[in-house]
């Protein structure tokens, strides 16, 4: 009590280190920006945490702000946030994210609008500046994605569970899956034919394109790092991924589709019609969720097995 830093240098240094560590956990660091451009972080949006990527940084009136993109979400959700909205992507903070998910399984925040609970206080001038910055970033990409805004909530939960099984528990989907992506798309075409009273050529063409997208996108952007060895073992020669993988990985493609479709050279009206049809496929996945998706991830990845033997 009352001792100066001169008489207790080690204690003062220790206190400073603790304060710095505490500030870092909270996302605050007075010496400079706490996060770097292109760094992956966890960001509060409403009551939940989402994985995000820092795209831009700026210092506004001695306060660091970060323009973040929520991974797996349409770019319309990109926004400027302050330090108190961000956390480092650490195991401890990932556990915190999972606890929040369990406490509130259904996240209505993304669909109903921004929550003010974790929003930093900004002046009217700041708000206008944020809006202008967002407009400049979005220039030329004003297309609204119905896939991003109308993603069924049960399938969002499916994605979270899928991520947890693979990245946190070291479990993989047993391959080959049944039904495969090919099987699911054929079942959907049969479903549409029965509903429309005929085979719709436009749907058949779209499903053909979706299958092609899946085969190309899977090794490039749909696999977690722990799944790559399994892919190398299962997909060889002329084997198509769509004949090996199932609903779990097809669902990951739908998360990426808004980003992929944003660069497609297509008339607005045609694009909207395409998105409606893809959304119908997504709803078909939800309707058959129990049948199409595996209830247990049994295959262990090599990394997990090696860790256990050490």
Tab-separated table of C-alpha atoms in Angstrom:
chain	number	residue	atom	x	y	z
A	1	UNK	CA	0.000	0.000	0.000
A	2	UNK	CA	1.449	3.357	-1.023
A	3	UNK	CA	4.880	2.029	-2.086
A	4	UNK	CA	6.452	3.868	-5.026
A	5	UNK	CA	7.721	2.278	-8.220
A	6	UNK	CA	11.290	3.075	-7.078
A	7	UNK	CA	10.985	0.785	-4.062
A	8	UNK	CA	9.209	-2.038	-5.916
A	9	UNK	CA	10.442	-2.142	-9.475
A	10	UNK	CA	9.620	-5.808	-10.099
A	11	UNK	CA	6.099	-5.368	-8.727
A	12	UNK	CA	5.492	-2.339	-10.958
A	13	UNK	CA	6.774	-4.169	-14.014
A	14	UNK	CA	4.602	-7.134	-13.170
A	15	UNK	CA	1.542	-4.901	-12.816
A	16	UNK	CA	2.279	-3.301	-16.175
A	17	UNK	CA	2.624	-6.699	-17.844
A	18	UNK	CA	-0.663	-7.837	-16.319
A	19	UNK	CA	-2.370	-4.643	-17.488
A	20	UNK	CA	-0.946	-5.055	-20.982
A	21	UNK	CA	-2.066	-8.677	-21.103
A	22	UNK	CA	-5.534	-7.727	-19.875
A	23	UNK	CA	-5.800	-4.932	-22.455
A	24	UNK	CA	-4.721	-7.315	-25.209
A	25	UNK	CA	-7.406	-9.837	-24.270
A	26	UNK	CA	-10.014	-7.049	-24.322
A	27	UNK	CA	-8.696	-5.819	-27.646
A	28	UNK	CA	-7.130	-2.611	-26.278
A	29	UNK	CA	-3.552	-1.450	-26.653
A	30	UNK	CA	-2.600	2.194	-26.097
A	31	UNK	CA	0.817	1.817	-27.808
A	32	UNK	CA	-0.658	1.225	-31.270
A	33	UNK	CA	-3.191	-0.864	-33.180
A	34	UNK	CA	-3.953	-4.150	-31.444
A	35	UNK	CA	-4.575	-5.963	-34.714
A	36	UNK	CA	-2.927	-5.934	-38.142
A	37	UNK	CA	-4.387	-5.814	-41.627
A	38	UNK	CA	-5.333	-9.294	-42.917
A	39	UNK	CA	-5.280	-10.659	-39.353
A	40	UNK	CA	-8.040	-13.140	-38.503
A	41	UNK	CA	-9.886	-12.221	-35.318
A	42	UNK	CA	-13.098	-12.841	-33.414
A	43	UNK	CA	-15.575	-9.965	-33.610
A	44	UNK	CA	-18.648	-9.250	-31.528
A	45	UNK	CA	-21.835	-8.763	-33.505
A	46	UNK	CA	-24.710	-8.496	-31.088
A	47	UNK	CA	-24.321	-11.072	-28.298
A	48	UNK	CA	-22.217	-13.533	-30.313
A	49	UNK	CA	-18.666	-13.769	-31.630
A	50	UNK	CA	-17.895	-14.367	-35.299
A	51	UNK	CA	-14.630	-15.116	-37.060
A	52	UNK	CA	-13.603	-12.081	-39.102
A	53	UNK	CA	-10.696	-10.615	-41.046
A	54	UNK	CA	-9.276	-7.131	-40.543
A	55	UNK	CA	-9.181	-5.442	-43.945
A	56	UNK	CA	-8.302	-1.850	-43.063
A	57	UNK	CA	-7.028	0.090	-40.038
A	58	UNK	CA	-7.245	3.775	-39.185
A	59	UNK	CA	-6.647	6.024	-36.203
A	60	UNK	CA	-9.529	8.429	-35.653
A	61	UNK	CA	-9.135	10.992	-32.865
A	62	UNK	CA	-6.596	8.791	-31.025
A	63	UNK	CA	-8.823	5.717	-31.301
A	64	UNK	CA	-7.922	2.750	-33.484
A	65	UNK	CA	-10.714	1.434	-35.678
A	66	UNK	CA	-10.807	-1.654	-37.873
A	67	UNK	CA	-12.795	-2.401	-41.019
A	68	UNK	CA	-13.693	-6.097	-40.721
A	69	UNK	CA	-15.214	-8.730	-43.003
A	70	UNK	CA	-17.164	-11.514	-41.289
A	71	UNK	CA	-15.901	-14.774	-42.813
A	72	UNK	CA	-18.636	-16.708	-44.554
A	73	UNK	CA	-20.996	-13.697	-44.640
A	74	UNK	CA	-21.946	-11.390	-47.466
A	75	UNK	CA	-19.801	-8.250	-47.770
A	76	UNK	CA	-22.859	-6.145	-46.961
A	77	UNK	CA	-22.086	-6.949	-43.302
A	78	UNK	CA	-18.558	-5.457	-43.469
A	79	UNK	CA	-18.191	-2.614	-40.978
A	80	UNK	CA	-15.891	-0.384	-38.933
A	81	UNK	CA	-15.482	-1.491	-35.309
A	82	UNK	CA	-13.492	-0.323	-32.284
A	83	UNK	CA	-11.063	-2.315	-30.130
A	84	UNK	CA	-13.776	-3.382	-27.688
A	85	UNK	CA	-15.539	-5.360	-30.443
A	86	UNK	CA	-12.500	-7.534	-31.268
A	87	UNK	CA	-10.657	-10.430	-29.651
A	88	UNK	CA	-7.558	-12.337	-30.698
A	89	UNK	CA	-8.189	-15.672	-32.404
A	90	UNK	CA	-6.890	-17.838	-29.537
A	91	UNK	CA	-8.045	-21.177	-28.141
A	92	UNK	CA	-9.341	-19.437	-25.022
A	93	UNK	CA	-11.399	-16.955	-27.036
A	94	UNK	CA	-12.672	-19.693	-29.369
A	95	UNK	CA	-13.966	-21.504	-26.281
A	96	UNK	CA	-15.680	-18.260	-25.270
A	97	UNK	CA	-17.246	-18.078	-28.737
A	98	UNK	CA	-18.541	-21.634	-28.373
A	99	UNK	CA	-19.999	-20.909	-24.939
A	100	UNK	CA	-21.871	-17.909	-26.335
A	101	UNK	CA	-23.162	-20.062	-29.205
A	102	UNK	CA	-24.443	-22.674	-26.775
A	103	UNK	CA	-26.162	-20.041	-24.654
A	104	UNK	CA	-27.890	-18.617	-27.684
A	105	UNK	CA	-28.122	-21.221	-30.421
A	106	UNK	CA	-30.316	-19.174	-32.710
A	107	UNK	CA	-28.640	-15.909	-33.682
A	108	UNK	CA	-31.241	-13.427	-34.884
A	109	UNK	CA	-28.888	-10.481	-34.886
A	110	UNK	CA	-27.521	-10.917	-38.411
A	111	UNK	CA	-31.017	-11.173	-39.861
A	112	UNK	CA	-32.897	-8.557	-37.869
A	113	UNK	CA	-30.206	-5.853	-38.023
A	114	UNK	CA	-27.331	-4.400	-36.083
A	115	UNK	CA	-27.363	-4.708	-32.306
A	116	UNK	CA	-26.349	-1.632	-30.307
A	117	UNK	CA	-25.156	-3.680	-27.343
A	118	UNK	CA	-21.515	-3.810	-28.446
A	119	UNK	CA	-21.435	-0.859	-30.837
A	120	UNK	CA	-18.801	1.782	-30.109
A	121	UNK	CA	-20.155	5.267	-29.483
A	122	UNK	CA	-19.607	7.437	-32.536
A	123	UNK	CA	-20.584	10.967	-33.429
A	124	UNK	CA	-22.818	11.827	-36.375
A	125	UNK	CA	-19.724	12.869	-38.313
A	126	UNK	CA	-18.075	9.507	-37.601
A	127	UNK	CA	-21.202	7.646	-38.642
A	128	UNK	CA	-21.286	9.539	-41.947
A	129	UNK	CA	-17.591	8.828	-42.516
A	130	UNK	CA	-18.179	5.115	-41.873
A	131	UNK	CA	-21.059	5.107	-44.339
A	132	UNK	CA	-18.962	6.840	-47.019
A	133	UNK	CA	-16.059	4.434	-46.497
A	134	UNK	CA	-18.358	1.443	-46.789
A	135	UNK	CA	-19.903	2.851	-49.974
A	136	UNK	CA	-16.478	3.293	-51.551
A	137	UNK	CA	-15.510	-0.264	-50.687
A	138	UNK	CA	-18.749	-1.625	-52.069
A	139	UNK	CA	-18.674	0.432	-55.259
A	140	UNK	CA	-19.353	-1.820	-58.209
A	141	UNK	CA	-20.596	-4.620	-55.917
A	142	UNK	CA	-24.037	-3.413	-54.893
A	143	UNK	CA	-25.756	-6.697	-55.716
A	144	UNK	CA	-27.810	-7.995	-52.849
A	145	UNK	CA	-27.326	-11.653	-52.074
A	146	UNK	CA	-30.494	-13.440	-51.087
A	147	UNK	CA	-28.364	-16.465	-50.219
A	148	UNK	CA	-26.475	-14.482	-47.590
A	149	UNK	CA	-29.498	-12.808	-46.018
A	150	UNK	CA	-31.904	-15.774	-46.057
A	151	UNK	CA	-29.588	-18.598	-44.971
A	152	UNK	CA	-31.817	-20.952	-42.894
A	153	UNK	CA	-30.963	-20.782	-39.178
A	154	UNK	CA	-30.866	-24.587	-38.649
A	155	UNK	CA	-28.220	-24.804	-41.377
A	156	UNK	CA	-26.184	-22.033	-39.707
A	157	UNK	CA	-26.101	-24.215	-36.601
A	158	UNK	CA	-25.087	-27.156	-38.813
A	159	UNK	CA	-22.116	-25.129	-40.061
A	160	UNK	CA	-21.036	-24.266	-36.516
A	161	UNK	CA	-21.218	-27.928	-35.458
A	162	UNK	CA	-19.300	-28.957	-38.582
A	163	UNK	CA	-16.519	-26.460	-37.799
A	164	UNK	CA	-16.345	-27.617	-34.172
A	165	UNK	CA	-16.127	-31.326	-35.043
A	166	UNK	CA	-13.287	-30.844	-37.533
A	167	UNK	CA	-11.194	-27.991	-36.136
A	168	UNK	CA	-11.696	-28.428	-32.388
A	169	UNK	CA	-12.321	-32.150	-31.920
A	170	UNK	CA	-10.195	-33.514	-34.770
A	171	UNK	CA	-13.098	-35.517	-36.216
A	172	UNK	CA	-13.706	-35.952	-39.941
A	173	UNK	CA	-16.697	-36.950	-42.025
A	174	UNK	CA	-16.345	-40.596	-43.054
A	175	UNK	CA	-15.898	-40.906	-46.811
A	176	UNK	CA	-17.399	-41.757	-49.178
A	177	UNK	CA	-20.614	-40.161	-47.959
A	178	UNK	CA	-24.095	-41.434	-48.610
A	179	UNK	CA	-25.880	-39.635	-50.084
A	180	UNK	CA	-23.164	-37.914	-52.092
A	181	UNK	CA	-23.453	-34.424	-53.561
A	182	UNK	CA	-24.368	-36.057	-56.876
A	183	UNK	CA	-27.147	-38.046	-55.185
A	184	UNK	CA	-28.523	-34.960	-53.436
A	185	UNK	CA	-28.640	-32.908	-56.643
A	186	UNK	CA	-30.412	-35.767	-58.466
A	187	UNK	CA	-32.928	-36.048	-55.628
A	188	UNK	CA	-33.561	-32.311	-55.833
A	189	UNK	CA	-34.165	-32.513	-59.597
A	190	UNK	CA	-36.670	-35.329	-58.995
A	191	UNK	CA	-38.311	-33.197	-56.301
A	192	UNK	CA	-38.655	-30.250	-58.716
A	193	UNK	CA	-39.964	-32.472	-61.540
A	194	UNK	CA	-42.621	-33.862	-59.221
A	195	UNK	CA	-43.536	-30.381	-57.994
A	196	UNK	CA	-43.628	-28.787	-61.475
A	197	UNK	CA	-45.083	-31.801	-63.257
A	198	UNK	CA	-42.125	-31.893	-65.657
A	199	UNK	CA	-38.348	-31.812	-65.781
A	200	UNK	CA	-37.324	-28.156	-65.841
A	201	UNK	CA	-34.310	-27.676	-68.125
A	202	UNK	CA	-33.265	-24.467	-66.367
A	203	UNK	CA	-33.005	-26.283	-63.020
A	204	UNK	CA	-31.109	-29.147	-64.645
A	205	UNK	CA	-28.606	-26.665	-66.078
A	206	UNK	CA	-28.201	-24.879	-62.744
A	207	UNK	CA	-27.579	-28.161	-60.900
A	208	UNK	CA	-25.001	-29.119	-63.514
A	209	UNK	CA	-23.240	-25.806	-62.891
A	210	UNK	CA	-23.502	-26.255	-59.108
A	211	UNK	CA	-21.870	-29.682	-59.378
A	212	UNK	CA	-19.059	-28.171	-61.458
A	213	UNK	CA	-18.624	-25.331	-58.943
A	214	UNK	CA	-18.409	-27.865	-56.125
A	215	UNK	CA	-15.786	-30.036	-57.835
A	216	UNK	CA	-13.591	-27.007	-58.534
A	217	UNK	CA	-14.141	-25.186	-55.245
A	218	UNK	CA	-13.723	-28.114	-52.835
A	219	UNK	CA	-9.904	-28.429	-52.911
A	220	UNK	CA	-9.458	-24.665	-53.298
A	221	UNK	CA	-11.691	-23.234	-50.567
A	222	UNK	CA	-14.038	-25.765	-48.920
A	223	UNK	CA	-11.612	-27.904	-46.938
A	224	UNK	CA	-10.210	-27.291	-43.471
A	225	UNK	CA	-6.482	-27.886	-43.138
A	226	UNK	CA	-7.067	-31.113	-41.192
A	227	UNK	CA	-9.123	-32.537	-44.075
A	228	UNK	CA	-6.501	-32.232	-46.810
A	229	UNK	CA	-4.804	-35.586	-46.213
A	230	UNK	CA	-8.176	-37.306	-46.359
A	231	UNK	CA	-8.939	-35.539	-49.648
A	232	UNK	CA	-5.634	-36.718	-51.150
A	233	UNK	CA	-6.468	-40.300	-50.186
A	234	UNK	CA	-10.081	-40.309	-51.382
A	235	UNK	CA	-9.998	-38.204	-54.563
A	236	UNK	CA	-7.564	-39.702	-57.063
A	237	UNK	CA	-7.380	-39.891	-60.828
A	238	UNK	CA	-10.664	-39.062	-62.547
A	239	UNK	CA	-12.729	-39.266	-59.353
A	240	UNK	CA	-15.018	-36.253	-58.909
A	241	UNK	CA	-15.373	-34.821	-55.364
A	242	UNK	CA	-19.155	-34.695	-55.887
A	243	UNK	CA	-19.191	-38.524	-55.989
A	244	UNK	CA	-17.294	-38.767	-52.681
A	245	UNK	CA	-18.401	-35.873	-50.453
A	246	UNK	CA	-21.877	-35.108	-49.143
A	247	UNK	CA	-24.164	-32.453	-47.682
A	248	UNK	CA	-21.642	-31.192	-45.101
A	249	UNK	CA	-19.247	-29.884	-47.762
A	250	UNK	CA	-22.025	-28.865	-50.172
A	251	UNK	CA	-23.342	-26.571	-47.430
A	252	UNK	CA	-19.925	-24.925	-47.174
A	253	UNK	CA	-20.170	-24.116	-50.894
A	254	UNK	CA	-23.418	-22.221	-50.301
A	255	UNK	CA	-21.578	-19.997	-47.811
A	256	UNK	CA	-19.074	-19.115	-50.538
A	257	UNK	CA	-21.585	-18.698	-53.380
A	258	UNK	CA	-22.453	-15.012	-52.702
A	259	UNK	CA	-18.767	-14.150	-53.045
A	260	UNK	CA	-18.393	-16.278	-56.195
A	261	UNK	CA	-21.550	-14.918	-57.821
A	262	UNK	CA	-20.505	-11.309	-57.150
A	263	UNK	CA	-17.896	-11.606	-59.904
A	264	UNK	CA	-20.196	-13.298	-62.433
A	265	UNK	CA	-20.965	-11.223	-65.524
A	266	UNK	CA	-24.754	-11.527	-65.521
A	267	UNK	CA	-27.751	-9.244	-65.827
A	268	UNK	CA	-29.275	-8.242	-62.484
A	269	UNK	CA	-32.636	-9.857	-63.264
A	270	UNK	CA	-31.036	-13.136	-64.354
A	271	UNK	CA	-28.818	-13.159	-61.279
A	272	UNK	CA	-31.806	-12.640	-58.973
A	273	UNK	CA	-33.646	-15.544	-60.601
A	274	UNK	CA	-30.554	-17.744	-60.234
A	275	UNK	CA	-30.239	-16.867	-56.554
A	276	UNK	CA	-33.901	-17.718	-55.942
A	277	UNK	CA	-33.372	-21.155	-57.477
A	278	UNK	CA	-30.216	-21.734	-55.443
A	279	UNK	CA	-32.087	-20.656	-52.333
A	280	UNK	CA	-34.715	-23.282	-53.157
A	281	UNK	CA	-31.945	-25.928	-53.245
A	282	UNK	CA	-30.762	-24.670	-49.849
A	283	UNK	CA	-34.280	-25.008	-48.425
A	284	UNK	CA	-34.395	-28.547	-49.828
A	285	UNK	CA	-31.225	-29.317	-47.834
A	286	UNK	CA	-32.885	-27.942	-44.701
A	287	UNK	CA	-36.060	-29.947	-45.286
A	288	UNK	CA	-33.993	-33.135	-45.546
A	289	UNK	CA	-31.397	-32.173	-42.928
A	290	UNK	CA	-31.816	-35.328	-40.846
A	291	UNK	CA	-31.461	-37.580	-43.903
A	292	UNK	CA	-28.672	-35.762	-45.731
A	293	UNK	CA	-26.313	-34.745	-42.917
A	294	UNK	CA	-24.275	-37.135	-40.792
A	295	UNK	CA	-25.053	-37.201	-37.071
A	296	UNK	CA	-21.532	-38.215	-36.040
A	297	UNK	CA	-18.041	-37.428	-37.269
A	298	UNK	CA	-16.077	-40.626	-36.730
A	299	UNK	CA	-12.975	-40.377	-38.870
A	300	UNK	CA	-9.997	-39.025	-36.914
A	301	UNK	CA	-7.518	-36.798	-38.721
A	302	UNK	CA	-3.836	-37.723	-38.634
A	303	UNK	CA	-2.863	-34.603	-36.709
A	304	UNK	CA	-5.204	-35.523	-33.867
A	305	UNK	CA	-3.914	-39.107	-33.735
A	306	UNK	CA	-0.288	-37.936	-33.606
A	307	UNK	CA	-1.066	-35.561	-30.762
A	308	UNK	CA	-2.611	-38.385	-28.741
A	309	UNK	CA	0.453	-40.632	-29.139
A	310	UNK	CA	2.917	-37.993	-27.985
